[in-house]
Amino acid sequence: MTLTTIGFDADDTLWHNERFFRLTQARFHDLLADHAPPERLEERLLAAERRNIGHYGFGVKGFTLSMIETAIEVSESRVPAAVIGEIMAAGREMLAHPIELLPSARAAVEALSGRYKLVLVTKGDLLDQERKLAQSGLGDLFDAVEIVSDKRPETYTTVFARHGSGADEGMMIGNSLKSDVLPMIAAGGWGVYVPHDLTWALEHALPPEGHPRFAELPDLGGLSDLVARIG
Ligand SMILES: [Mg+2]
């Protein structure tokens, strides 16, 4: 088969991301410790995030607003304004965290750059994703960057037609089965799952075991061999 275009997810595929959400969530639990136990906070925060995705999209801004909404809810509107201020500060700190590439990320992208069309496909806040890409030092290795509001089969159909020769001659690599792998396979392309040890609850899905266009790698180190076998 022909493979012309390779898409990479960014967060927790090329660089660490979820760990900063977990750290902030731990701080959130400390701030609200007088109002609710951690399990209830976690459950109400996840419910708020689920409700709010359609309004705010994916990313730190929506997460911050969901924390504020949860703080108001669990405290029955008694949370002090100073605590809201702390939550907002925690959110702003997330927007400044340093970029730490995952092992093999740079080598894997370098090995394919110039030989295939490489497209970075990521959800999240526009400014934050642009900042992280700039700080990663990987920007010049990609032919295109797409910061999208969601990752559905139609998203990949459009992106791979725009930058390559269609999803059926494309491959998407990422740590989320739900966002990176399953919708790409539904669009007719290859989906390569590279799990990360921390995955947001809303990104969980079952792997399409046995599908001829599904592959799983323990890390990005094996990617160029896999691409050579397929392409
Ligand atoms: Mg990801």
Short mmCIF file of C-alpha atoms and ligand atoms in Angstrom, two decimals:
data_model
loop_
_atom_site.label_atom_id
_atom_site.label_comp_id
_atom_site.label_asym_id
_atom_site.label_seq_id
_atom_site.Cartn_x
_atom_site.Cartn_y
_atom_site.Cartn_z
CA MET A 1 0.00 0.00 0.00
CA THR A 2 0.97 3.62 -0.33
CA LEU A 3 1.69 5.76 2.66
CA THR A 4 2.28 9.44 2.00
CA THR A 5 1.25 11.39 5.06
CA ILE A 6 1.85 10.86 8.76
CA GLY A 7 -0.01 12.69 11.50
CA PHE A 8 1.25 13.03 15.05
CA ASP A 9 -0.76 13.89 18.12
CA ALA A 10 1.15 16.26 20.40
CA ASP A 11 0.14 16.04 24.08
CA ASP A 12 1.46 12.86 25.74
CA THR A 13 2.59 11.58 22.34
CA LEU A 14 5.50 13.99 21.68
CA TRP A 15 5.66 15.71 25.07
CA HIS A 16 4.30 15.31 28.59
CA ASN A 17 0.99 17.01 29.31
CA GLU A 18 -1.42 15.04 31.50
CA ARG A 19 1.01 15.11 34.44
CA PHE A 20 0.49 18.89 34.70
CA PHE A 21 -3.27 18.38 34.85
CA ARG A 22 -2.79 15.78 37.63
CA LEU A 23 -0.53 18.12 39.62
CA THR A 24 -3.05 20.95 39.33
CA GLN A 25 -5.86 18.62 40.31
CA ALA A 26 -3.94 17.66 43.47
CA ARG A 27 -3.60 21.37 44.29
CA PHE A 28 -7.32 21.81 43.63
CA HIS A 29 -8.06 19.00 46.11
CA ASP A 30 -5.94 20.77 48.75
CA LEU A 31 -7.68 24.09 48.15
CA LEU A 32 -11.15 22.52 48.49
CA ALA A 33 -10.27 20.05 51.27
CA ASP A 34 -12.64 21.81 53.72
CA HIS A 35 -15.60 21.42 51.36
CA ALA A 36 -15.38 17.94 49.85
CA PRO A 37 -13.28 14.73 49.93
CA PRO A 38 -10.97 14.06 46.97
CA GLU A 39 -13.18 11.33 45.43
CA ARG A 40 -16.19 13.62 45.28
CA LEU A 41 -14.13 16.50 43.88
CA GLU A 42 -12.71 14.24 41.21
CA GLU A 43 -16.14 12.96 40.25
CA ARG A 44 -17.76 16.43 40.14
CA LEU A 45 -14.82 17.92 38.23
CA LEU A 46 -14.98 15.19 35.58
CA ALA A 47 -18.73 15.77 35.24
CA ALA A 48 -18.11 19.51 34.79
CA GLU A 49 -15.40 18.87 32.17
CA ARG A 50 -17.73 16.53 30.29
CA ARG A 51 -20.53 19.15 30.36
CA ASN A 52 -18.24 21.98 29.31
CA ILE A 53 -16.28 20.48 26.40
CA GLY A 54 -18.98 21.52 23.95
CA HIS A 55 -18.80 25.11 25.24
CA TYR A 56 -15.10 25.66 25.84
CA GLY A 57 -13.36 22.92 23.85
CA PHE A 58 -10.32 21.00 25.09
CA GLY A 59 -7.50 22.64 26.98
CA VAL A 60 -6.36 24.50 30.07
CA LYS A 61 -8.88 27.36 29.89
CA GLY A 62 -11.85 25.01 29.90
CA PHE A 63 -10.25 22.95 32.67
CA THR A 64 -9.78 26.08 34.81
CA LEU A 65 -13.40 27.12 34.34
CA SER A 66 -14.53 23.60 35.20
CA MET A 67 -12.48 23.70 38.44
CA ILE A 68 -14.10 27.02 39.37
CA GLU A 69 -17.56 25.69 38.59
CA THR A 70 -16.86 22.58 40.70
CA ALA A 71 -15.56 24.69 43.60
CA ILE A 72 -18.78 26.71 43.61
CA GLU A 73 -20.90 23.57 43.36
CA VAL A 74 -19.29 21.51 46.14
CA SER A 75 -19.09 24.48 48.52
CA GLU A 76 -22.73 25.42 47.81
CA SER A 77 -21.50 28.84 46.68
CA ARG A 78 -19.52 29.48 49.87
CA VAL A 79 -16.02 29.12 48.39
CA PRO A 80 -14.01 32.30 49.18
CA ALA A 81 -12.99 34.53 46.28
CA ALA A 82 -9.36 34.05 47.40
CA VAL A 83 -9.66 30.33 46.61
CA ILE A 84 -11.11 31.10 43.17
CA GLY A 85 -8.09 33.36 42.68
CA GLU A 86 -5.77 30.45 43.59
CA ILE A 87 -7.52 28.18 41.11
CA MET A 88 -7.10 30.77 38.37
CA ALA A 89 -3.41 31.16 39.27
CA ALA A 90 -2.98 27.37 39.08
CA GLY A 91 -4.53 27.44 35.60
CA ARG A 92 -2.21 30.23 34.46
CA GLU A 93 0.79 28.29 35.75
CA MET A 94 -0.23 25.36 33.57
CA LEU A 95 -0.01 27.68 30.58
CA ALA A 96 3.65 28.31 31.39
CA HIS A 97 4.89 24.81 32.21
CA PRO A 98 8.12 23.80 30.47
CA ILE A 99 8.01 21.37 27.55
CA GLU A 100 9.55 17.99 28.19
CA LEU A 101 9.77 15.73 25.14
CA LEU A 102 8.98 12.05 25.52
CA PRO A 103 11.85 9.59 24.90
CA SER A 104 12.46 8.97 21.17
CA ALA A 105 10.04 11.73 20.12
CA ARG A 106 12.60 13.89 18.37
CA ALA A 107 14.40 10.94 16.76
CA ALA A 108 11.12 9.45 15.51
CA VAL A 109 9.97 12.70 13.89
CA GLU A 110 13.43 13.41 12.44
CA ALA A 111 13.61 9.94 10.88
CA LEU A 112 10.37 10.53 8.93
CA SER A 113 10.67 14.24 8.19
CA GLY A 114 11.34 14.94 4.51
CA ARG A 115 10.41 11.36 3.51
CA TYR A 116 6.70 11.72 4.33
CA LYS A 117 4.40 14.70 4.74
CA LEU A 118 4.28 15.22 8.48
CA VAL A 119 1.30 16.92 10.08
CA LEU A 120 0.88 17.75 13.75
CA VAL A 121 -2.79 17.32 14.69
CA THR A 122 -3.73 18.49 18.17
CA LYS A 123 -6.71 19.64 20.20
CA GLY A 124 -6.42 22.27 22.92
CA ASP A 125 -6.17 26.02 23.36
CA LEU A 126 -4.73 27.68 20.26
CA LEU A 127 -2.21 29.95 22.02
CA ASP A 128 -1.07 27.22 24.41
CA GLN A 129 -0.56 24.62 21.67
CA GLU A 130 1.36 27.16 19.53
CA ARG A 131 3.57 27.98 22.53
CA LYS A 132 4.29 24.34 23.28
CA LEU A 133 5.15 23.56 19.67
CA ALA A 134 7.51 26.53 19.52
CA GLN A 135 9.22 25.49 22.76
CA SER A 136 9.45 21.84 21.68
CA GLY A 137 11.88 22.74 18.89
CA LEU A 138 10.08 20.25 16.62
CA GLY A 139 8.12 22.79 14.57
CA ASP A 140 10.48 22.86 11.57
CA LEU A 141 10.23 19.09 11.15
CA PHE A 142 6.51 19.28 10.34
CA ASP A 143 5.01 20.27 6.98
CA ALA A 144 1.79 21.47 8.61
CA VAL A 145 0.14 22.05 11.98
CA GLU A 146 -3.59 21.62 12.59
CA ILE A 147 -5.03 22.75 15.92
CA VAL A 148 -8.54 21.33 15.80
CA SER A 149 -11.59 21.64 18.07
CA ASP A 150 -12.18 17.87 18.11
CA LYS A 151 -10.85 14.71 16.50
CA ARG A 152 -13.58 12.91 14.58
CA PRO A 153 -13.33 10.79 11.42
CA GLU A 154 -14.34 13.87 9.34
CA THR A 155 -11.50 15.82 10.96
CA TYR A 156 -8.97 13.33 9.64
CA THR A 157 -10.67 13.09 6.24
CA THR A 158 -10.31 16.87 5.89
CA VAL A 159 -6.80 17.21 7.33
CA PHE A 160 -5.28 14.35 5.33
CA ALA A 161 -6.95 15.56 2.11
CA ARG A 162 -5.67 19.08 2.71
CA HIS A 163 -2.07 18.16 3.46
CA GLY A 164 -1.64 14.78 1.79
CA SER A 165 -3.34 12.34 -0.54
CA GLY A 166 -6.27 11.38 1.69
CA ALA A 167 -6.72 9.46 4.92
CA ASP A 168 -6.46 6.07 3.20
CA GLU A 169 -2.82 6.89 2.40
CA GLY A 170 -2.27 8.30 5.86
CA MET A 171 -1.31 7.24 9.36
CA MET A 172 -2.09 8.88 12.69
CA ILE A 173 0.04 8.28 15.77
CA GLY A 174 -1.12 9.11 19.27
CA ASN A 175 -1.70 8.18 22.89
CA SER A 176 -5.49 8.39 22.72
CA LEU A 177 -7.42 5.47 21.24
CA LYS A 178 -10.56 7.59 21.32
CA SER A 179 -9.16 10.69 19.58
CA ASP A 180 -6.10 9.63 17.60
CA VAL A 181 -6.60 6.00 16.63
CA LEU A 182 -10.27 5.00 16.27
CA PRO A 183 -11.47 8.02 14.25
CA MET A 184 -8.44 7.77 11.91
CA ILE A 185 -9.18 4.08 11.26
CA ALA A 186 -12.84 5.03 10.68
CA ALA A 187 -11.63 7.57 8.11
CA GLY A 188 -9.81 4.76 6.26
CA GLY A 189 -6.27 5.34 7.52
CA TRP A 190 -3.79 3.67 9.82
CA GLY A 191 -4.09 4.25 13.56
CA VAL A 192 -1.01 3.71 15.68
CA TYR A 193 -1.50 3.65 19.43
CA VAL A 194 1.43 4.66 21.62
CA PRO A 195 0.09 4.51 25.18
CA HIS A 196 1.18 6.97 27.87
CA ASP A 197 0.99 5.92 31.51
CA LEU A 198 -1.32 8.84 32.34
CA THR A 199 -4.48 9.16 30.26
CA TRP A 200 -7.41 11.46 30.94
CA ALA A 201 -10.61 9.55 31.81
CA LEU A 202 -12.48 11.10 28.88
CA GLU A 203 -9.95 9.69 26.37
CA HIS A 204 -10.42 6.03 27.31
CA ALA A 205 -11.65 3.55 24.67
CA LEU A 206 -11.16 -0.11 23.75
CA PRO A 207 -8.46 -0.97 21.18
CA PRO A 208 -9.69 -2.29 17.79
CA GLU A 209 -7.79 -5.57 18.27
CA GLY A 210 -7.11 -7.41 15.03
CA HIS A 211 -8.01 -4.53 12.73
CA PRO A 212 -5.60 -4.65 9.76
CA ARG A 213 -4.87 -0.91 10.05
CA PHE A 214 -4.30 -0.86 13.80
CA ALA A 215 -0.88 -1.08 15.42
CA GLU A 216 0.41 -0.52 18.92
CA LEU A 217 3.92 0.49 19.92
CA PRO A 218 5.33 0.73 23.46
CA ASP A 219 7.03 4.01 22.51
CA LEU A 220 7.99 6.04 19.44
CA GLY A 221 11.31 4.18 19.15
CA GLY A 222 9.77 1.51 16.91
CA LEU A 223 7.90 3.90 14.65
CA SER A 224 10.25 4.18 11.71
CA ASP A 225 10.50 0.35 11.44
CA LEU A 226 6.71 0.11 11.47
CA VAL A 227 6.42 2.79 8.78
CA ALA A 228 9.06 1.00 6.67
CA ARG A 229 7.08 -2.25 6.93
CA ILE A 230 3.82 -0.60 5.91
CA GLY A 231 4.94 1.99 3.40
MG MG B 1 -2.56 13.13 23.34
#
